[in-house]
Coordinates of C-alpha atoms and ligand atoms in Angstrom, one line a residue:
X9 CA -3.0 22.0 -13.1
X10 CA -7.1 20.9 -11.9
X11 CA -7.4 18.2 -10.1
X12 CA -10.3 15.3 -9.8
X13 CA -11.2 15.6 -6.4
X14 CA -14.3 13.0 -7.7
X15 CA -11.1 10.6 -7.5
X16 CA -9.2 9.7 -4.3
X17 CA -6.5 7.5 -4.1
X18 CA -4.3 6.5 -1.2
X19 CA -1.1 6.0 -1.3
X20 CA 0.4 3.8 1.4
X21 CA 4.1 3.3 2.1
X22 CA 7.0 4.3 4.4
X23 CA 9.5 5.1 2.2
X24 CA 9.1 8.8 2.3
X25 CA 11.1 9.7 -1.1
X26 CA 8.6 6.9 -2.7
X27 CA 6.4 8.6 -1.8
X28 CA 7.4 12.0 -1.9
X29 CA 7.5 10.8 -5.1
X30 CA 4.5 9.1 -6.5
X31 CA 2.0 11.8 -4.2
X32 CA 3.7 14.1 -7.3
X33 CA 3.2 12.0 -9.9
X34 CA -0.3 11.4 -9.6
X35 CA -1.4 14.3 -8.6
X36 CA -4.0 15.3 -10.8
X37 CA -6.0 13.0 -8.7
X38 CA -7.2 13.4 -5.3
X39 CA -3.9 11.8 -3.1
X40 CA -4.0 11.1 0.5
X41 CA -1.0 9.9 1.7
X42 CA -0.2 7.4 5.4
X43 CA 2.8 5.5 5.6
X44 CA 1.8 3.5 8.5
X45 CA -1.7 0.8 9.4
X46 CA -3.2 3.2 11.9
X47 CA -3.0 6.1 8.7
X48 CA -4.5 4.5 6.8
X49 CA -6.8 3.1 8.9
X50 CA -8.1 6.9 9.9
X51 CA -7.8 8.2 5.9
X52 CA -9.3 5.3 4.3
X53 CA -12.3 6.2 6.9
X54 CA -11.8 9.8 6.4
X55 CA -11.8 10.0 3.1
X56 CA -13.3 7.0 1.2
X57 CA -10.8 6.8 -1.2
X58 CA -11.4 4.3 -4.1
X59 CA -8.6 3.1 -5.7
X60 CA -5.8 2.4 -2.9
X61 CA -2.0 1.3 -3.2
X62 CA -0.3 0.1 -1.4
X63 CA 2.9 -0.7 -0.1
X64 CA 2.6 -4.8 1.3
X65 CA 6.5 -4.0 2.7
X66 CA 5.2 -1.6 5.9
X67 CA 6.9 -2.7 8.6
X68 CA 6.4 -4.1 11.0
X69 CA 4.6 -2.1 14.2
X70 CA 5.9 -2.3 17.8
X71 CA 4.7 -4.8 18.8
X72 CA 6.6 -7.2 16.1
X73 CA 3.1 -7.5 14.2
X74 CA 3.3 -7.0 10.3
X75 CA 1.0 -4.4 9.4
X76 CA 0.6 -4.8 5.4
X77 CA -1.8 -8.5 5.5
X78 CA -3.8 -6.4 8.3
X79 CA -4.4 -3.1 6.5
X80 CA -5.2 -5.1 3.6
X81 CA -7.9 -7.0 5.8
X82 CA -8.6 -3.9 8.4
X83 CA -9.3 -1.5 4.5
X84 CA -10.6 -3.9 3.1
X85 CA -13.2 -4.3 6.0
X86 CA -13.7 -0.8 6.0
X87 CA -14.7 -0.5 2.9
X88 CA -14.9 -3.4 1.2
X89 CA -15.8 -1.3 -3.0
X90 CA -12.5 -0.2 -3.0
X91 CA -9.8 -1.2 -5.7
X92 CA -6.8 -2.2 -3.1
X93 CA -2.9 -2.5 -5.6
X94 CA -0.3 -3.7 -3.4
X95 CA 3.4 -3.4 -4.3
X96 CA 5.7 -6.1 -3.4
X97 CA 9.2 -6.6 -3.6
X98 CA 10.7 -8.0 -6.5
X99 CA 10.8 -11.4 -5.7
X100 CA 7.3 -11.8 -3.2
X101 CA 5.0 -13.4 -5.1
X102 CA 3.9 -15.8 -2.6
X103 CA 2.8 -12.6 -0.8
X104 CA 1.1 -11.1 -4.2
X105 CA -1.0 -13.4 -4.2
X106 CA -1.6 -13.9 -0.3
X107 CA -2.8 -10.8 -1.1
X108 CA -4.9 -11.2 -3.8
X109 CA -6.6 -13.8 -1.9
X110 CA -7.4 -11.0 1.1
X111 CA -9.6 -9.8 -1.4
X112 CA -7.0 -6.8 -3.2
X113 CA -7.7 -5.9 -6.5
X114 CA -3.9 -6.0 -8.1
X115 CA -0.4 -6.4 -7.2
X116 CA 2.4 -4.6 -8.8
X117 CA 6.4 -5.3 -8.5
X118 CA 8.5 -2.9 -7.4
X119 CA 11.1 -1.0 -8.5
X120 CA 7.9 0.9 -9.2
X121 CA 7.6 2.9 -12.1
X122 CA 5.2 5.4 -11.9
X123 CA 4.0 5.3 -15.0
X124 CA 3.0 1.4 -15.0
X125 CA 1.8 1.5 -11.8
X126 CA -0.5 4.9 -13.7
X127 CA -2.2 2.1 -15.2
X128 CA -2.8 0.0 -13.1
X129 CA -4.7 3.0 -10.8
X130 CA -6.1 4.7 -14.1
X131 CA -7.8 0.8 -14.9
X132 CA -8.3 0.9 -10.6
X133 CA -10.0 3.6 -10.9
X134 CA -12.3 3.1 -13.8
X135 CA -13.0 -0.3 -13.0
X136 CA -13.9 1.2 -9.3
X137 CA -16.7 3.6 -11.4
X138 CA -18.6 0.8 -13.4
X139 CA -18.6 -1.4 -10.1
X140 CA -19.7 0.9 -8.5
X141 CA -23.0 2.1 -12.0
X142 CA -23.7 -1.1 -11.6
X143 CA -24.0 -1.3 -8.1
X144 CA -26.0 1.4 -8.4
X145 CA -28.6 0.2 -10.9
X146 CA -29.2 -2.8 -8.6
X147 CA -30.3 -1.1 -6.1
X148 CA -32.5 0.9 -8.5
X149 CA -34.4 -2.9 -9.2
X150 CA -35.0 -2.6 -5.6
X151 CA -37.5 0.9 -4.7
X152 CA -40.2 -0.3 -3.8
X153 CA -42.5 3.0 -5.8
X154 CA -44.2 2.3 -8.6
X155 CA -42.7 4.0 -12.2
X156 CA -40.2 5.0 -10.3
X157 CA -36.3 5.0 -10.9
X158 CA -33.0 6.0 -9.1
X159 CA -30.2 4.8 -8.0
X160 CA -28.8 7.6 -6.5
X161 CA -28.1 7.1 -3.2
X162 CA -30.0 10.8 -2.1
X163 CA -33.4 9.9 -3.9
X164 CA -32.6 6.6 -2.4
X165 CA -33.6 7.9 0.7
X166 CA -36.6 9.7 -0.7
X167 CA -38.1 6.8 -1.1
X168 CA -36.9 5.4 2.3
X169 CA -39.2 7.5 3.6
X170 CA -41.6 8.0 1.8
X171 CA -42.8 4.1 1.8
X172 CA -41.6 5.1 6.3
X173 CA -44.3 7.9 6.4
X174 CA -47.0 6.5 3.7
X175 CA -49.0 4.3 6.4
X176 CA -49.4 7.2 8.7
X177 CA -51.2 9.7 8.1
X178 CA -48.9 13.2 8.4
X179 CA -49.5 16.2 6.0
X180 CA -46.6 15.9 3.2
X181 CA -45.4 18.6 0.9
X182 CA -43.5 16.9 -1.5
X183 CA -41.0 19.7 -2.5
X184 CA -38.8 19.8 -6.2
X185 CA -38.3 21.9 -9.5
X186 CA -40.7 21.3 -12.2
X187 CA -40.9 17.7 -13.6
X188 CA -38.8 16.2 -10.7
X189 CA -41.4 13.8 -9.6
X190 CA -43.2 15.1 -7.3
X191 CA -46.8 13.6 -8.5
X192 CA -45.6 9.5 -8.5
X193 CA -44.0 10.1 -6.2
X194 CA -47.2 11.2 -3.8
X195 CA -48.7 8.3 -5.9
X196 CA -46.5 6.7 -3.7
X197 CA -47.9 8.4 -0.7
X198 CA -50.9 7.0 -1.6
X199 CA -51.0 3.5 -3.0
X200 CA -48.8 2.8 -0.3
X201 CA -50.7 4.1 2.3
X202 CA -53.7 1.8 4.4
X203 CA -56.6 4.2 2.5
X204 CA -55.2 2.4 -1.2
X205 CA -58.2 1.2 -1.7
X206 CA -60.1 4.8 -0.9
X207 CA -59.6 7.5 -4.2
X208 CA -56.2 9.2 -4.6
X209 CA -57.0 13.2 -6.3
X210 CA -55.0 15.7 -7.8
X211 CA -56.3 19.0 -7.6
X212 CA -54.4 21.4 -9.2
X213 CA -54.1 24.7 -7.3
X214 CA -52.6 25.8 -10.9
X215 CA -55.7 26.1 -12.2
X216 CA -57.6 26.4 -10.2
X217 CA -60.7 29.3 -10.3
X218 CA -60.8 31.4 -8.0
X219 CA -64.5 31.3 -8.5
X220 CA -64.3 28.5 -8.3
X221 CA -62.1 27.2 -5.4
X222 CA -65.2 26.4 -3.8
X223 CA -67.0 24.4 -5.1
X224 CA -65.1 22.2 -6.2
X225 CA -63.4 21.6 -3.5
X226 CA -66.4 21.5 -1.1
X227 CA -68.7 20.8 -3.3
X228 CA -72.5 22.7 -4.3
X229 CA -76.1 22.4 -3.1
X230 CA -78.4 21.9 -6.0
X231 CA -79.5 25.8 -6.4
X232 CA -76.9 27.5 -4.7
X233 CA -76.3 29.1 -7.5
X234 CA -76.5 29.6 -10.7
X235 CA -76.5 27.1 -12.7
X236 CA -75.8 24.8 -10.0
X237 CA -79.0 21.8 -11.5
X238 CA -78.0 19.3 -8.9
X239 CA -75.7 18.2 -6.2
X240 CA -72.7 17.8 -6.3
X241 CA -69.9 16.1 -3.9
X242 CA -66.8 17.9 -4.0
X243 CA -63.2 16.2 -5.0
X244 CA -62.6 16.2 -1.5
X245 CA -65.4 14.3 -0.2
X246 CA -64.6 12.9 -3.0
X247 CA -61.6 11.3 -1.7
X248 CA -63.2 10.4 1.5
X249 CA -60.9 7.8 2.9
X250 CA -58.6 8.7 0.5
X251 CA -55.4 10.7 -0.3
X252 CA -56.5 14.6 -1.3
X253 CA -52.7 15.7 -3.6
X254 CA -52.8 19.4 -3.7
X255 CA -49.9 20.1 -6.2
X256 CA -48.6 23.4 -6.6
X257 CA -49.8 24.6 -3.6
X258 CA -47.2 27.2 -3.8
X259 CA -49.6 29.2 -6.7
X260 CA -52.5 29.6 -4.3
X261 CA -54.3 32.6 -3.4
X262 CA -54.2 34.0 0.4
X263 CA -57.7 34.1 0.4
X264 CA -57.9 30.1 -0.6
X265 CA -55.4 29.6 2.1
X266 CA -57.5 30.7 4.6
X267 CA -60.6 28.4 3.9
X268 CA -58.0 25.7 3.6
X269 CA -56.8 25.9 7.0
X270 CA -60.4 26.2 8.1
X271 CA -60.6 23.1 6.1
X272 CA -57.7 21.6 7.2
X273 CA -57.8 22.2 11.0
X274 CA -61.3 21.2 11.7
X275 CA -61.5 18.6 8.9
X276 CA -64.7 19.9 8.4
X277 CA -66.5 20.4 4.7
X278 CA -70.1 22.8 4.1
X279 CA -70.6 22.2 0.2
X280 CA -71.8 25.8 -1.7
X281 CA -74.8 27.1 -0.8
X282 CA -75.4 24.0 2.3
X283 CA -76.7 23.6 5.5
X284 CA -74.5 20.4 6.7
X285 CA -71.4 20.5 8.0
X286 CA -69.8 16.8 6.7
X287 CA -67.0 15.1 9.0
X288 CA -64.0 14.1 5.9
X289 CA -61.3 11.2 6.1
X290 CA -58.2 12.5 4.0
X291 CA -54.8 12.4 3.6
X292 CA -53.1 15.6 2.7
X293 CA -49.9 15.6 0.0
X294 CA -49.2 19.0 -1.4
X295 CA -46.1 19.6 -3.3
X296 CA -44.4 22.3 -4.8
X297 CA -41.5 23.7 -6.7
X298 CA -41.7 27.6 -5.8
X299 CA -39.6 28.6 -2.7
X300 CA -42.4 28.9 0.1
X301 CA -40.2 29.9 3.4
X302 CA -39.5 32.7 0.5
X303 CA -43.0 33.6 -0.1
X304 CA -44.1 33.5 3.7
X305 CA -41.5 36.0 4.5
X306 CA -43.1 37.5 1.0
X307 CA -46.7 38.0 3.3
X308 CA -47.5 35.7 0.1
X309 CA -48.2 32.2 1.5
X310 CA -49.4 31.7 5.5
X311 CA -47.1 30.8 7.7
X312 CA -50.2 28.7 9.9
X313 CA -50.8 26.6 6.6
X314 CA -47.4 26.2 6.1
X315 CA -47.1 23.7 9.1
X316 CA -50.3 22.5 8.6
X317 CA -49.3 21.1 5.8
X318 CA -45.5 20.0 5.7
X319 CA -45.8 18.1 8.5
X320 CA -43.2 16.0 7.0
X321 CA -40.9 17.5 4.8
X322 CA -39.0 15.9 1.7
X323 CA -37.0 17.4 -1.0
X324 CA -36.6 15.7 -4.3
X325 CA -33.0 16.3 -5.5
X326 CA -33.2 17.1 -9.5
X327 CA -31.8 15.2 -11.9
X328 CA -28.3 17.5 -12.3
X329 CA -28.2 16.4 -8.5
X330 CA -28.4 12.7 -8.8
X331 CA -25.0 10.6 -10.0
X332 CA -26.1 8.4 -13.0
X333 CA -29.7 9.1 -13.1
X334 CA -28.9 10.7 -16.1
X335 CA -28.3 8.0 -18.5
X336 CA -30.0 4.9 -16.2
X337 CA -33.3 6.8 -16.1
X338 CA -32.3 7.7 -20.3
X339 CA -31.7 3.7 -20.7
X340 CA -35.3 3.4 -18.7
X341 CA -37.5 5.9 -20.6
X342 CA -36.5 5.1 -24.5
X343 CA -37.1 1.2 -23.6
X344 CA -40.3 1.5 -22.7
X345 CA -40.5 3.7 -24.9
X346 CA -39.3 1.7 -27.7
X347 CA -41.9 -1.3 -25.9
X348 CA -44.9 0.8 -25.6
X349 CA -44.2 1.7 -29.8
X350 CA -42.5 -1.2 -31.3
X351 CA -39.2 0.8 -32.4
X352 CA -36.5 -1.0 -32.6
X353 CA -34.2 0.9 -31.6
X354 CA -31.5 -0.1 -29.4
X355 CA -29.4 2.6 -27.2
X356 CA -27.9 5.6 -27.4
X357 CA -24.0 6.5 -28.9
X358 CA -21.7 7.7 -26.8
X359 CA -22.3 11.3 -28.0
X360 CA -25.4 11.0 -26.6
X361 CA -24.4 9.9 -24.0
X362 CA -21.6 12.2 -23.0
X363 CA -23.8 15.4 -23.9
X364 CA -26.5 13.5 -22.0
X365 CA -24.6 13.7 -18.8
X366 CA -23.5 16.8 -19.5
X367 CA -26.6 19.0 -20.1
X368 CA -27.9 20.4 -16.6
X369 CA -31.4 19.5 -17.9
X370 CA -33.5 21.9 -15.4
X371 CA -37.0 20.7 -16.8
X372 CA -35.9 16.9 -15.1
X373 CA -37.1 14.3 -16.1
X374 CA -40.3 15.2 -17.9
X375 CA -37.4 16.6 -20.4
X376 CA -35.4 13.4 -20.6
X377 CA -38.6 11.7 -21.6
X378 CA -39.9 14.7 -24.0
X379 CA -36.0 14.9 -25.7
X380 CA -35.8 11.2 -25.4
X381 CA -39.4 10.4 -27.3
X382 CA -39.2 12.8 -30.0
X383 CA -35.5 10.9 -30.6
X384 CA -37.2 8.1 -30.7
X385 CA -39.7 9.4 -33.4
X386 CA -37.3 10.9 -35.6
X387 CA -33.8 8.9 -35.7
X388 CA -33.8 6.6 -38.0
X389 CA -31.0 4.6 -36.9
X390 CA -30.4 2.0 -33.9
X391 CA -28.7 4.4 -32.0
X392 CA -30.4 7.8 -30.6
X393 CA -27.4 10.1 -31.0
X394 CA -27.0 13.9 -29.2
X395 CA -28.1 16.0 -32.5
X396 CA -30.9 12.9 -32.3
X397 CA -32.0 14.6 -29.3
X398 CA -32.1 18.0 -30.3
X399 CA -28.3 18.4 -27.2
X400 CA -24.7 19.4 -28.0
X401 CA -22.4 16.7 -29.6
X402 CA -19.6 16.7 -26.5
X403 CA -16.2 14.5 -26.4
X404 CA -16.2 11.6 -23.9
X405 CA -14.2 12.9 -21.0
X406 CA -13.1 10.8 -19.1
X407 CA -11.1 9.5 -21.8
X408 CA -9.3 12.7 -23.6
X409 CA -9.1 14.2 -19.7
X410 CA -4.8 12.7 -19.8
X411 CA -4.3 13.1 -23.0
X412 CA -5.4 17.4 -22.7
X413 CA -3.6 17.4 -20.1
X414 CA 0.0 15.6 -21.5
X415 CA -0.1 18.1 -24.2
X416 CA -1.0 20.7 -22.1
X417 CA 1.8 20.7 -20.5
X418 CA 4.3 19.1 -22.7
X419 CA 3.3 22.6 -24.6
X420 CA 3.7 24.7 -21.7
X421 CA 7.0 23.4 -21.0
X422 CA 8.4 23.0 -24.6
X423 CA 7.3 27.4 -25.6
X424 CA 8.5 27.8 -21.4
X425 CA 11.7 26.8 -22.3
X426 CA 12.5 28.2 -26.0
X427 CA 11.3 31.3 -24.0
X428 CA 14.8 31.1 -21.4
X429 CA 16.8 29.5 -23.9
X430 CA 17.0 26.1 -21.7
X431 CA 17.8 28.0 -18.6
X432 CA 16.5 26.2 -16.5
X433 CA 15.9 28.0 -13.3
X434 CA 14.3 30.5 -15.0
X435 CA 12.4 28.0 -16.5
X436 CA 11.6 26.1 -13.4
X437 CA 10.7 30.4 -11.7
X438 CA 8.1 31.1 -15.0
X439 CA 5.8 27.6 -14.5
X440 CA 5.9 28.4 -10.6
X441 CA 7.6 25.6 -10.3
X442 CA 10.4 23.6 -8.7
X443 CA 14.3 22.6 -10.4
X444 CA 13.9 19.0 -9.1
X445 CA 10.1 19.1 -10.5
X446 CA 10.9 20.4 -14.0
X447 CA 14.0 17.9 -14.2
X448 CA 11.3 15.2 -13.6
X449 CA 8.1 16.8 -15.4
X450 CA 11.3 17.1 -19.3
X451 CA 12.3 12.9 -18.4
X452 CA 8.5 12.5 -18.2
X453 CA 8.1 13.4 -21.3
X454 CA 11.7 12.4 -23.2
X455 CA 12.2 16.0 -23.0
X456 CA 16.5 17.6 -23.6
X457 CA 18.2 20.7 -23.4
X458 CA 21.9 19.0 -24.9
Ligands
ATP503 N1 -37.7 8.1 -10.7 C1 -38.9 8.6 -11.6 N2 -39.0 7.4 -13.0 C2 -39.5 7.3 -13.9 N3 -40.5 8.4 -14.4 C3 -39.9 9.4 -13.9 C4 -39.3 9.5 -12.2 N4 -40.0 10.7 -11.4 C5 -40.1 11.3 -12.4 N5 -40.7 10.7 -14.1 C6 -41.3 10.8 -14.9 O1 -41.2 12.5 -15.6 C7 -42.8 12.7 -15.1 C8 -42.8 14.2 -14.7 O2 -42.6 13.7 -13.5 P1 -43.5 14.2 -12.1 O3 -44.9 14.5 -13.4 O4 -44.5 13.0 -11.6 O5 -43.0 15.6 -11.8 P2 -43.5 16.9 -10.8 O6 -42.8 16.9 -9.4 O7 -45.3 16.9 -10.8 O8 -43.0 18.0 -12.1 P3 -44.3 18.8 -12.5 O9 -43.4 19.9 -11.2 O10 -43.9 19.9 -13.9 O11 -45.4 18.9 -11.9 C9 -43.6 11.8 -15.4 O12 -43.9 10.9 -16.7 C10 -43.1 10.1 -14.8 O13 -43.7 9.9 -14.9
MG504 MG1 -46.5 17.7 -10.8

């Protein structure tokens, strides 16, 4: 059985028998157990469970202090977002209410029926997930970078870093796959700096022909070469006082890397065909989707240039590694496009949401934007489907997984019992479980062999 490692459940119970039973019952979650307050606190810090099931009647500690309520309080202090379910004795309604007033999510009266408890636990995980998404959405609104939407922790860290280094003159290198937002971040570095009133000049190093590199970047004097009819400032000069964004720096040929390095070291340029040195105050921001370290090892990128341009290196995570951003951005991009074009599209169908989650987005936000725009144009309904997006339709995973698991388990039991002529020992051996476990499984599925 495959575990859902993303979902961690902490069970705190001092009755060893019950603890074992529950641990087995919830085995498709990542279960962590504890039998007293101290171990539970350690487990909360270490494993950060989303849901905790706790026996409120834990025995008092050696000093005679009851542990149940103390644990509720301390657990929620450490992790206020965790969903805490307390188990109380049969006639302990007052205790249950007190626990809820302390912040517990729900309560459950013993004796324990694992199936009923499981429903509560499932709902708690679901609620936790919804709230986490909601928090992420709210956080995204608090990003100070214009036009940048995210709710992902890694990406929010990147935003914080951008905000912190923007006012400095540090040379920043933005590393990320195609379409991850390198240009958006480079623009933010400029607009959040004291240079924001001066120009931001973007130069695509991949699109610059080698023979035009110098004249484009450094400018030229009249008569410097055939066709140089008037003196023209280069891009660096145009960006004086502002920011130069060297996009796709990894594509720059070695010979040109040497020229760029000279400018970075001396902060001075000479126009082609000119004799005057021109001192410039520009900030350099570079970006690439190439692996510069590998290129340096192969001698394709100068190490000295790398250290000049990468005073601060910023790694931008790809969209597939940003939790909840796929849907967040899909909705944002759709809303933006629908508003611009005055379209009546409201949102995505459930299968579209699952397909967006499932797909790996090699072209990142750029690809997401393209697919959403195309779908919005093609879609004749209010809701965009997976097909409109050109994505494979997938079943909504979380809802069906349990059903699939249960079905597979029941099938395996039936097949094995048939194959062994209802011999419990042989069937247990075949299934790789103990006899008591097999009995429990049969009971759970209402299977009898009489
Ligand atoms: N977090 C974001 N929120 C909103 N829009 C975004 C975000 N990240 C990227 N975009 C949009 O996605 C598109 C691609 O972003 P951008 O051009 O900055 O990526 P890039 O990393 O420079 O891509 P490439 O490597 O292809 O040049 C742009 O239209 C940009 O506005
Ligand atoms: Mg770009």
